[in-house]
PDB file of C-alpha atoms in Angstrom:
ATOM      1  CA  MET A 243      30.745  29.704 115.656  1.00 50.00           C
ATOM      2  CA  ARG A 244      27.600  28.793 114.544  1.00 51.00           C
ATOM      3  CA  SER A 245      25.808  25.442 115.137  1.00 54.00           C
ATOM      4  CA  GLN A 246      22.179  23.634 114.225  1.00 59.00           C
ATOM      5  CA  GLY A 247      21.439  22.971 118.059  1.00 63.00           C
ATOM      6  CA  ASP A 248      19.785  24.723 120.572  1.00 64.00           C
ATOM      7  CA  GLU A 249      22.013  23.655 123.337  1.00 65.00           C
ATOM      8  CA  LEU A 250      25.789  24.021 123.858  1.00 63.00           C
ATOM      9  CA  THR A 251      28.137  20.894 124.044  1.00 63.00           C
ATOM     10  CA  HIS A 252      31.499  20.003 123.388  1.00 62.00           C
ATOM     11  CA  GLU A 253      31.047  19.106 119.894  1.00 66.00           C
ATOM     12  CA  THR A 254      28.697  22.720 119.237  1.00 63.00           C
ATOM     13  CA  MET A 255      31.689  24.666 120.880  1.00 64.00           C
ATOM     14  CA  SER A 256      34.450  22.904 118.600  1.00 65.00           C
ATOM     15  CA  THR A 257      32.737  22.629 115.203  1.00 75.00           C
ATOM     16  CA  HIS A 258      31.310  25.302 113.022  1.00 79.00           C
ATOM     17  CA  ASP A 259      28.387  24.925 110.758  1.00 77.00           C
ATOM     18  CA  PRO A 260      28.103  27.856 108.351  1.00 82.00           C
ATOM     19  CA  ASP A 261      24.321  27.115 108.186  1.00 83.00           C
ATOM     20  CA  GLY A 262      23.707  27.102 111.799  1.00 82.00           C
ATOM     21  CA  VAL A 263      21.022  28.742 113.505  1.00 86.00           C
ATOM     22  CA  THR A 264      22.558  29.072 116.672  1.00 87.00           C
ATOM     23  CA  LEU A 265      25.349  31.235 117.484  1.00 87.00           C
ATOM     24  CA  CYS A 266      28.012  30.025 120.210  1.00 87.00           C
ATOM     25  CA  VAL A 267      29.945  32.559 122.050  1.00 88.00           C
ATOM     26  CA  HIS A 268      33.272  31.212 123.424  1.00 83.00           C
ATOM     27  CA  SER A 269      34.437  34.394 125.363  1.00 86.00           C
ATOM     28  CA  VAL A 270      34.168  37.974 126.254  1.00 93.00           C
ATOM     29  CA  CYS A 271      37.291  39.615 127.168  1.00 93.00           C
ATOM     30  CA  VAL A 272      37.875  42.954 128.617  1.00 96.00           C
ATOM     31  CA  ARG A 273      41.179  44.533 129.106  1.00 96.00           C
ATOM     32  CA  GLU A 274      41.845  44.350 133.114  1.00 96.00           C
ATOM     33  CA  ASP A 275      41.869  48.258 133.587  1.00 97.00           C
ATOM     34  CA  MET A 276      38.794  48.665 131.944  1.00 95.00           C
ATOM     35  CA  ARG A 277      36.480  46.080 133.678  1.00 93.00           C
ATOM     36  CA  ARG A 278      33.559  46.891 135.797  1.00 92.00           C
ATOM     37  CA  LYS A 279      33.000  50.133 133.794  1.00 96.00           C
ATOM     38  CA  GLY A 280      30.365  48.743 131.559  1.00 96.00           C
ATOM     39  CA  VAL A 281      32.594  48.329 128.589  1.00 97.00           C
ATOM     40  CA  ALA A 282      31.428  44.340 128.242  1.00 96.00           C
ATOM     41  CA  LEU A 283      27.905  45.264 128.489  1.00 97.00           C
ATOM     42  CA  LYS A 284      28.048  47.752 125.915  1.00 97.00           C
ATOM     43  CA  MET A 285      30.181  45.394 123.846  1.00 96.00           C
ATOM     44  CA  LEU A 286      27.605  42.625 123.889  1.00 96.00           C
ATOM     45  CA  LYS A 287      24.594  44.964 123.339  1.00 96.00           C
ATOM     46  CA  ALA A 288      26.260  46.173 120.155  1.00 96.00           C
ATOM     47  CA  TYR A 289      27.259  42.677 119.368  1.00 94.00           C
ATOM     48  CA  LEU A 290      23.818  41.266 119.721  1.00 95.00           C
ATOM     49  CA  GLN A 291      22.138  44.272 117.707  1.00 94.00           C
ATOM     50  CA  TYR A 292      24.809  43.510 114.912  1.00 93.00           C
ATOM     51  CA  VAL A 293      24.302  39.824 115.161  1.00 90.00           C
ATOM     52  CA  GLN A 294      20.344  40.415 114.801  1.00 90.00           C
ATOM     53  CA  ALA A 295      20.576  42.877 112.077  1.00 92.00           C
ATOM     54  CA  THR A 296      22.802  40.783 109.753  1.00 90.00           C
ATOM     55  CA  THR A 297      22.814  36.857 110.415  1.00 85.00           C
ATOM     56  CA  PRO A 298      19.610  34.487 110.211  1.00 88.00           C
ATOM     57  CA  LEU A 299      19.760  33.120 113.609  1.00 89.00           C
ATOM     58  CA  LYS A 300      17.323  31.649 116.204  1.00 91.00           C
ATOM     59  CA  SER A 301      19.643  32.196 119.543  1.00 92.00           C
ATOM     60  CA  VAL A 302      22.694  33.389 120.558  1.00 93.00           C
ATOM     61  CA  ARG A 303      24.258  30.937 123.359  1.00 93.00           C
ATOM     62  CA  LEU A 304      27.223  30.969 125.904  1.00 92.00           C
ATOM     63  CA  ILE A 305      28.329  29.306 128.963  1.00 92.00           C
ATOM     64  CA  CYS A 306      29.782  31.388 132.150  1.00 94.00           C
ATOM     65  CA  LYS A 307      30.432  30.947 135.684  1.00 94.00           C
ATOM     66  CA  SER A 308      28.001  32.162 138.088  1.00 95.00           C
ATOM     67  CA  GLY A 309      29.590  35.296 138.990  1.00 95.00           C
ATOM     68  CA  LEU A 310      29.080  36.321 135.379  1.00 95.00           C
ATOM     69  CA  ILE A 311      25.358  35.461 134.919  1.00 97.00           C
ATOM     70  CA  PRO A 312      24.172  38.761 136.201  1.00 97.00           C
ATOM     71  CA  LEU A 313      26.181  40.598 133.383  1.00 97.00           C
ATOM     72  CA  TYR A 314      24.661  38.220 130.526  1.00 97.00           C
ATOM     73  CA  GLU A 315      21.325  38.775 131.887  1.00 98.00           C
ATOM     74  CA  LYS A 316      21.609  42.651 132.044  1.00 97.00           C
ATOM     75  CA  ALA A 317      22.617  41.804 128.187  1.00 97.00           C
ATOM     76  CA  GLY A 318      19.245  40.164 127.431  1.00 96.00           C
ATOM     77  CA  PHE A 319      20.250  36.753 127.780  1.00 97.00           C
ATOM     78  CA  GLN A 320      18.290  34.245 129.848  1.00 97.00           C
ATOM     79  CA  LEU A 321      19.723  31.719 132.467  1.00 98.00           C
ATOM     80  CA  VAL A 322      19.042  28.225 130.767  1.00 96.00           C
ATOM     81  CA  GLY A 323      20.457  26.139 133.798  1.00 95.00           C
ATOM     82  CA  PRO A 324      23.791  24.231 134.556  1.00 94.00           C
ATOM     83  CA  SER A 325      25.873  23.250 131.702  1.00 90.00           C
ATOM     84  CA  SER A 326      26.865  19.962 130.358  1.00 86.00           C
ATOM     85  CA  VAL A 327      30.268  21.326 129.295  1.00 84.00           C
ATOM     86  CA  VAL A 328      32.955  20.825 132.022  1.00 80.00           C
ATOM     87  CA  HIS A 329      36.255  22.903 132.072  1.00 80.00           C
ATOM     88  CA  GLY A 330      37.854  22.719 135.396  1.00 84.00           C
ATOM     89  CA  GLN A 331      36.283  22.223 139.021  1.00 88.00           C
ATOM     90  CA  ASP A 332      33.782  25.200 139.251  1.00 90.00           C
ATOM     91  CA  PRO A 333      30.212  24.377 137.082  1.00 93.00           C
ATOM     92  CA  TRP A 334      29.639  26.606 134.087  1.00 93.00           C
ATOM     93  CA  PHE A 335      25.973  27.865 133.548  1.00 95.00           C
ATOM     94  CA  GLU A 336      24.171  28.137 129.762  1.00 94.00           C
ATOM     95  CA  CYS A 337      22.759  31.268 129.077  1.00 96.00           C
ATOM     96  CA  ALA A 338      20.843  32.062 126.025  1.00 96.00           C
ATOM     97  CA  TYR A 339      19.646  35.148 123.914  1.00 96.00           C
ATOM     98  CA  VAL A 340      16.841  34.678 121.594  1.00 93.00           C
ATOM     99  CA  VAL A 341      16.952  36.645 118.533  1.00 89.00           C
ATOM    100  CA  ASP A 342      14.137  38.958 117.760  1.00 77.00           C
ATOM    101  CA  ASP A 343      13.041  37.821 114.063  1.00 65.00           C
ATOM    102  CA  GLY A 344      10.826  40.753 113.754  1.00 58.00           C
ATOM    103  CA  ASP A 345       7.616  38.788 112.970  1.00 55.00           C
ATOM    104  CA  GLU A 346       6.095  39.996 116.254  1.00 48.00           C
TER     105      GLU A 346
END
């Protein structure tokens, strides 16, 4: 989903704006027998490369539980902090990947 905002909220996670400058990733799923083999990291890096080459975006954002923060950091995301989005009892954390616009 795309949104105009630079923060993930319940609204940005449920409403698509085709002209949005932020891409909201809802989930990254890997089949159980393929986990912990680098598959998620390879998928994320390939997806981010594709998005950067084909879509006019400023950032890609997602929320995750604390145990997945290192995975997303390895893919190039930076931890923003605790998310305002609540699902269940465990806290969620927002991570952001800033898209390189090629101007630097």
